[in-house]
Every structure is written in C-alpha cells, then in structure tokens.
JSON list of C-alpha atoms in Angstrom, two decimals:
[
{"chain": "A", "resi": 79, "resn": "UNK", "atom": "CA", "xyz": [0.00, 0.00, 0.00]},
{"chain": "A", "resi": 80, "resn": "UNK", "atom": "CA", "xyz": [1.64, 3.70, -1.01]},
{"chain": "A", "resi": 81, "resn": "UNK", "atom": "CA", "xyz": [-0.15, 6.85, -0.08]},
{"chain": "A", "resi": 82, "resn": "UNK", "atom": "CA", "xyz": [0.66, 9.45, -2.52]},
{"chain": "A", "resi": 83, "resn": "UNK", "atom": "CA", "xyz": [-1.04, 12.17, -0.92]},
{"chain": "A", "resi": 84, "resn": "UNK", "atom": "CA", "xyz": [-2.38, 13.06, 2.56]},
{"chain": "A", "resi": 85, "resn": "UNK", "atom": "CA", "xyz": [-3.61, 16.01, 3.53]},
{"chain": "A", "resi": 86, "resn": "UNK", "atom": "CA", "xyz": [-6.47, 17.92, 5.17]},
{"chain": "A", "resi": 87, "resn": "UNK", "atom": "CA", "xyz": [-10.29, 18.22, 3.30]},
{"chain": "A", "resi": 88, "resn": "UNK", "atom": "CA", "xyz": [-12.96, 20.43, 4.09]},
{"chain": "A", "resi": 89, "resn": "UNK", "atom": "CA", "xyz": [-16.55, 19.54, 2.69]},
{"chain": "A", "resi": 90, "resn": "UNK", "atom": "CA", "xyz": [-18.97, 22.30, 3.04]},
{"chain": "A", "resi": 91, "resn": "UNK", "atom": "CA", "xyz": [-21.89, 24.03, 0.76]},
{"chain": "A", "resi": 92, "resn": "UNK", "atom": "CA", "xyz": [-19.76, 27.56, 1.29]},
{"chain": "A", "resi": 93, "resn": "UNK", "atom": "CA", "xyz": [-16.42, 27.14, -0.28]},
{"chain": "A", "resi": 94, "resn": "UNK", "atom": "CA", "xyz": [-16.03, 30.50, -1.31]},
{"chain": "A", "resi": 95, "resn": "UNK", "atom": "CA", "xyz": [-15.63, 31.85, 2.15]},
{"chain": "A", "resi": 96, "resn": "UNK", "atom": "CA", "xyz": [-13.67, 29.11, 3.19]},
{"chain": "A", "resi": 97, "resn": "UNK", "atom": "CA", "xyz": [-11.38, 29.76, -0.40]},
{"chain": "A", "resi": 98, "resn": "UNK", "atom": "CA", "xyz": [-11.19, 33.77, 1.35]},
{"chain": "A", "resi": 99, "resn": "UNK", "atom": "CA", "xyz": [-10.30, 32.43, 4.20]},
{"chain": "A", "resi": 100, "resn": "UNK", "atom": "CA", "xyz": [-7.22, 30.62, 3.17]},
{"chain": "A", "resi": 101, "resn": "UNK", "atom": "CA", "xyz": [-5.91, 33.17, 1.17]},
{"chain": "A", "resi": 102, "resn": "UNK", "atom": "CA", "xyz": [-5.65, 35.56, 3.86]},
{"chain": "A", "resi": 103, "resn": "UNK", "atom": "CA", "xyz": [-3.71, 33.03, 5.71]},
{"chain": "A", "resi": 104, "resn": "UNK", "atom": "CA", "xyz": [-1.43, 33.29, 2.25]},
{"chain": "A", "resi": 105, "resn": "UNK", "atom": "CA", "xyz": [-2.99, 29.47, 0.67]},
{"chain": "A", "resi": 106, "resn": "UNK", "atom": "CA", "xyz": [-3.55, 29.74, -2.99]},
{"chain": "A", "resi": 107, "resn": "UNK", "atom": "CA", "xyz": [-5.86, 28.42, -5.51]},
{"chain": "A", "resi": 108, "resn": "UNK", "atom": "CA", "xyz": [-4.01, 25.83, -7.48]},
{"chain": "A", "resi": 109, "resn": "UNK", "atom": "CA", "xyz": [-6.68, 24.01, -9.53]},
{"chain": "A", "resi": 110, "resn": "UNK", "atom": "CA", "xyz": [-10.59, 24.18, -9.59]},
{"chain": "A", "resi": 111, "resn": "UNK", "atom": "CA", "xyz": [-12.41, 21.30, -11.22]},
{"chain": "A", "resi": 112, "resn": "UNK", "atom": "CA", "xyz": [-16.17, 21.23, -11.43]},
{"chain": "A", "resi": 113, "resn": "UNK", "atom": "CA", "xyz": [-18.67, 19.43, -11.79]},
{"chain": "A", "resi": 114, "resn": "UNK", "atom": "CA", "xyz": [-17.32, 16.07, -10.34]},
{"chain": "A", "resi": 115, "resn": "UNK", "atom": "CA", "xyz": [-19.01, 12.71, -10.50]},
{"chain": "A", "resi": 116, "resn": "UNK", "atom": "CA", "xyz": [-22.83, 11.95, -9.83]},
{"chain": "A", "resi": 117, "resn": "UNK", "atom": "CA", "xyz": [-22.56, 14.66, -6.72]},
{"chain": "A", "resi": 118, "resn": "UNK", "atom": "CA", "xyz": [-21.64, 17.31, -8.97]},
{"chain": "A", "resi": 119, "resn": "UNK", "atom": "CA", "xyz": [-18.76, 18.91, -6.59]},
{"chain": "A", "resi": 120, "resn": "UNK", "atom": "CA", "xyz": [-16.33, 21.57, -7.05]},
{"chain": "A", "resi": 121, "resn": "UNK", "atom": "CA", "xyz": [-12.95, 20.67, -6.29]},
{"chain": "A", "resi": 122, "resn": "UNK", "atom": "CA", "xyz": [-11.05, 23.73, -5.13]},
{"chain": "A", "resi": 123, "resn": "UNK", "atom": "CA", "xyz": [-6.90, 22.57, -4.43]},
{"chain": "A", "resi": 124, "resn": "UNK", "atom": "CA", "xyz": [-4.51, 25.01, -2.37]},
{"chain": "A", "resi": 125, "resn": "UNK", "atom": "CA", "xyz": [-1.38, 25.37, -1.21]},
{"chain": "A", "resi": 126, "resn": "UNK", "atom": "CA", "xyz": [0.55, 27.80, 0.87]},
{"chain": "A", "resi": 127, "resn": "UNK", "atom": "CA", "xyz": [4.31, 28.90, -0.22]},
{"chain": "A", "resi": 128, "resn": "UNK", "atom": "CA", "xyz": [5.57, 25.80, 2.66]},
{"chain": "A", "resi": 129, "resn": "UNK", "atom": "CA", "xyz": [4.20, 23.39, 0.41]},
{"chain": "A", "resi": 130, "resn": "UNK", "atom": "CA", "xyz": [1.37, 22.23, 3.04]},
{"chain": "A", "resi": 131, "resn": "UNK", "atom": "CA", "xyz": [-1.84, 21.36, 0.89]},
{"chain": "A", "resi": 132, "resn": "UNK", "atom": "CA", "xyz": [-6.02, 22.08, 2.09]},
{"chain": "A", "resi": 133, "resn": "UNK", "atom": "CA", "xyz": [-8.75, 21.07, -0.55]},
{"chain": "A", "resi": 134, "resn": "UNK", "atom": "CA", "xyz": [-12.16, 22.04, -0.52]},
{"chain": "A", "resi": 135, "resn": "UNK", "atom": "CA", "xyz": [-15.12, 20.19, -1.46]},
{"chain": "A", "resi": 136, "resn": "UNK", "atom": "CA", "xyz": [-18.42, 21.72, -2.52]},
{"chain": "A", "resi": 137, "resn": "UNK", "atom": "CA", "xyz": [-20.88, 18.78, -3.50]},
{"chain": "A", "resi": 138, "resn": "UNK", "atom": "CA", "xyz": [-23.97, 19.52, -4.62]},
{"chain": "A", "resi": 139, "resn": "UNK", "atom": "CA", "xyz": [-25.42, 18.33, -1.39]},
{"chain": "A", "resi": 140, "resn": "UNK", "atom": "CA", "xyz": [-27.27, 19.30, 2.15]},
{"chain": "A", "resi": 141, "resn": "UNK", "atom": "CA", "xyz": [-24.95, 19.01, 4.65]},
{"chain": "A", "resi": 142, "resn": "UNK", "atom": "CA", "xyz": [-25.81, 19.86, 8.05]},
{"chain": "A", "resi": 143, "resn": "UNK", "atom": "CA", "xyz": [-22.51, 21.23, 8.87]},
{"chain": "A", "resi": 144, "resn": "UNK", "atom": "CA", "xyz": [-19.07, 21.42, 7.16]},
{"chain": "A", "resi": 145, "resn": "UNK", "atom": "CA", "xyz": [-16.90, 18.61, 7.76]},
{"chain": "A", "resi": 146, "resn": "UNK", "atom": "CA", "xyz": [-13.35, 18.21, 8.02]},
{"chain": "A", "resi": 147, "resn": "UNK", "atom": "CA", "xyz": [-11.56, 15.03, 6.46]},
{"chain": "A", "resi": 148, "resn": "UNK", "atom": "CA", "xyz": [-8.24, 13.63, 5.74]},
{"chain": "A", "resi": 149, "resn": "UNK", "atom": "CA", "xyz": [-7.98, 13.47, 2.00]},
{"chain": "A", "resi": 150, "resn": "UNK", "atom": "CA", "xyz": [-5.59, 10.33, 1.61]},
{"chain": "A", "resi": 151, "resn": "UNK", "atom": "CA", "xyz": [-4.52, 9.29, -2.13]},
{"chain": "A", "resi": 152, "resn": "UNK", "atom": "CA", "xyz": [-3.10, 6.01, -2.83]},
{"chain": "A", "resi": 153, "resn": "UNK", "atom": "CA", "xyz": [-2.37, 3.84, -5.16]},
{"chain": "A", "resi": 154, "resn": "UNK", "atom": "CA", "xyz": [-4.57, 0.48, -5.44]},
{"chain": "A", "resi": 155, "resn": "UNK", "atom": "CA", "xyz": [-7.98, 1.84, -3.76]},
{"chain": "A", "resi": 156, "resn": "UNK", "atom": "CA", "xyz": [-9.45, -1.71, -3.30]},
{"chain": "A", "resi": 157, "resn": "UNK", "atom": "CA", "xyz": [-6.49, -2.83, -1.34]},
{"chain": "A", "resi": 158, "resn": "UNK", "atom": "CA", "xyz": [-6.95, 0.09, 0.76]},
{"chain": "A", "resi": 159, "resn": "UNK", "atom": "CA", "xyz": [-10.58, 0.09, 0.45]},
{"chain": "A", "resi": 160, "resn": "UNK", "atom": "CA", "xyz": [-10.56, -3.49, 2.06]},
{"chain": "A", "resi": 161, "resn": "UNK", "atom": "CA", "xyz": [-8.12, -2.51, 4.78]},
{"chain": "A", "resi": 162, "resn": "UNK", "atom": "CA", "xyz": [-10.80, 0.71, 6.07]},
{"chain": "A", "resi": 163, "resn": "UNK", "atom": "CA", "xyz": [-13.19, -1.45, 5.74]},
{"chain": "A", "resi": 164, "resn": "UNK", "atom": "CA", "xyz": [-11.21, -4.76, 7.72]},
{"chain": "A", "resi": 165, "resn": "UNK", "atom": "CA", "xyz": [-11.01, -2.10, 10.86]},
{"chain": "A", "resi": 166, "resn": "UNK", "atom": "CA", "xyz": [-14.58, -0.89, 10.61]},
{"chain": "A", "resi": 167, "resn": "UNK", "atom": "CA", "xyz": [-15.28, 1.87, 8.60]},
{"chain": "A", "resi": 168, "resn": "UNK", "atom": "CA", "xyz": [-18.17, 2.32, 6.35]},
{"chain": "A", "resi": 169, "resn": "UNK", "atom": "CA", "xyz": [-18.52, 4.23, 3.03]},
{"chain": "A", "resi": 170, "resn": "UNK", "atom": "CA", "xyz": [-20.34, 7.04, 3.69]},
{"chain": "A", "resi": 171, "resn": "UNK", "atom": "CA", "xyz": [-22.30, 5.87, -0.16]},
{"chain": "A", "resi": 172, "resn": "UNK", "atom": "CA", "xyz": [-22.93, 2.88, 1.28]},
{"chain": "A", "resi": 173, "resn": "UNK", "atom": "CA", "xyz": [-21.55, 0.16, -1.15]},
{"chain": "A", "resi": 174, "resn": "UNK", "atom": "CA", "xyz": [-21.59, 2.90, -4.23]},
{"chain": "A", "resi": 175, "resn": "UNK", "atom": "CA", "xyz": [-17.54, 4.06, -5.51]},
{"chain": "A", "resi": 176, "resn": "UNK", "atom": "CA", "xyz": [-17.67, 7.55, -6.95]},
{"chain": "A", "resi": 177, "resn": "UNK", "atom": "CA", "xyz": [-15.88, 6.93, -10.69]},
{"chain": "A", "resi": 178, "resn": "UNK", "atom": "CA", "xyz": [-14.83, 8.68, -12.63]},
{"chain": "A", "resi": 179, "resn": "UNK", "atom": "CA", "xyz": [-12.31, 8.54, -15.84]},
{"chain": "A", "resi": 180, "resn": "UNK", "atom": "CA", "xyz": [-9.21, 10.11, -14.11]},
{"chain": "A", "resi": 181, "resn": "UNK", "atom": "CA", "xyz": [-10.16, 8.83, -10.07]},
{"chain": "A", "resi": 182, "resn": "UNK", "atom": "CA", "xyz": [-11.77, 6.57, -8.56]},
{"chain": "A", "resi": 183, "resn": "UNK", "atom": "CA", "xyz": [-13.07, 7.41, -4.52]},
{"chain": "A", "resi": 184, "resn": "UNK", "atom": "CA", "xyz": [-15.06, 6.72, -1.46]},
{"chain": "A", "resi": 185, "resn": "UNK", "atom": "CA", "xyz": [-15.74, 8.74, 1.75]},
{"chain": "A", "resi": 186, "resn": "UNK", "atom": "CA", "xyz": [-15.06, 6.56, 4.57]},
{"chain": "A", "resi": 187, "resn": "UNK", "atom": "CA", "xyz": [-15.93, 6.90, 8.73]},
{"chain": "A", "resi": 188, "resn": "UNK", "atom": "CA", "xyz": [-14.43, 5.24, 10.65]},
{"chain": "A", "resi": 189, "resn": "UNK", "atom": "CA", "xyz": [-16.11, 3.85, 14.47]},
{"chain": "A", "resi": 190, "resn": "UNK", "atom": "CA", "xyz": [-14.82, 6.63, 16.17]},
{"chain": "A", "resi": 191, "resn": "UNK", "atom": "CA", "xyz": [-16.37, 8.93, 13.44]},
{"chain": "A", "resi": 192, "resn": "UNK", "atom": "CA", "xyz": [-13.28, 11.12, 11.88]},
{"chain": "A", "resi": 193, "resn": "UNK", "atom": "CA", "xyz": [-13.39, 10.03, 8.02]},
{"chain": "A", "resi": 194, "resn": "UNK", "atom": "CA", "xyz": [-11.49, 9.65, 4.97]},
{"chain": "A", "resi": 195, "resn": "UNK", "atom": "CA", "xyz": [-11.88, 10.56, 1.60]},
{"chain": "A", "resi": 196, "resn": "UNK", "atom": "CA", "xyz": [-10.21, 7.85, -0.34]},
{"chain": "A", "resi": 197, "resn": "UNK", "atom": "CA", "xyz": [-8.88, 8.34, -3.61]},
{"chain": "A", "resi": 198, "resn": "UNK", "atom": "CA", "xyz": [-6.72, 6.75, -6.60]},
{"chain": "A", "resi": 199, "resn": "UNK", "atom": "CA", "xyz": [-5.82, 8.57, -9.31]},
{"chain": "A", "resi": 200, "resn": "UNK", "atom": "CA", "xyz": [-6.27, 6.84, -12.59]},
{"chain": "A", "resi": 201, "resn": "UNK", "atom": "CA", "xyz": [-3.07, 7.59, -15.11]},
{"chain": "A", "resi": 202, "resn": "UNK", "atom": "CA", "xyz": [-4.70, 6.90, -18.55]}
]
C-alpha cells in the first residue's frame, strides 16, 4: 500500500468563504475542477508557499454542517478500500464508488467517526 497524498479536506456548501479564508492566511488556488461525478462537486486545491496542501469540497449536497476530512490518495484503492473497511469503517455511499475517468473514490468513517476521503488517481 503507497499513499501518494495526505492532507487535510474540508466539505462544506460555502467554499467561497472558506477559499477567502485561506488566502488571507497566504494558501492559494491551485486548480478548480467542477462538476465532479454523480454529486456534482467543485474541487477547489490550495497550497501555501511551505508546500502544506487544504482542498475544498463543494458537493452539490445538504450538509448539516461542514466537515473536516483527511484526504488520503493512494495507489490500489481496493487494497486500501478493504483494509478501512477490515477495521470498521463504512462508506459514507454505502456500497456505491464515486468513478470517474481520471479517479476513482469513497468517503469513509471510521467507528470513532473522523473520516477519509479515499482516492486513486487513474493515469490513462
């Protein structure tokens, strides 16, 4: 198992002020996809000028509350998948993997209740 990335997620329905925010703390947009899978997020990346990452998620949801995550890429998602879900944590989708063409990913809770979004990136 190789994580490739791991790094702090916030999922809320009010990423702009969260984007303002960060920037005043001196974080930077890097990349914005939208549009994402079946949830139709936005995908906001940043990164400060120490190299430390934060990425926001703004799914086209109702959430209750924002929630913080530990974004954690790796590189075979069902071995990973299986090893979450060995120790007790269940997708958040229930059995459903968000899929896409370039990723593949699953948000998962653990008992305790802090999650992880679980991702591979697909190189094509």
């Amino acid at each position: 198992m190789k994580i490739t990335t791991f790094n702090p997620q916030i999922i809320t329905k009010d990423a702009e002020s969260i984007v303002k925010l960060f920037e005043e703390l001196g974080f930077e947009k890097r990349h914005n996809p939208e549009g994402i899978g079946e949830l139709n997020v936005e995908g906001i990346r940043m990164k400060d000028a120490n190299g430390f990452y934060l990425d926001i998620s703004a799914p086209d949801i109702q959430l209750p509350q924002d929630i913080t995550v530990i974004r954690m890429n790796v590189d075979d998602f069902e071995e990973v998948y299986q090893f979450l879900t060995d120790r007790g944590f269940k997708n958040y989708y229930g059995d459903k993997v968000v899929e896409m063409k370039s990723s593949k990913s699953a948000l998962m809770i653990s008992p305790s209740g802090f999650a992880i979004n679980l991702i591979q990136h697909i190189k094509q």
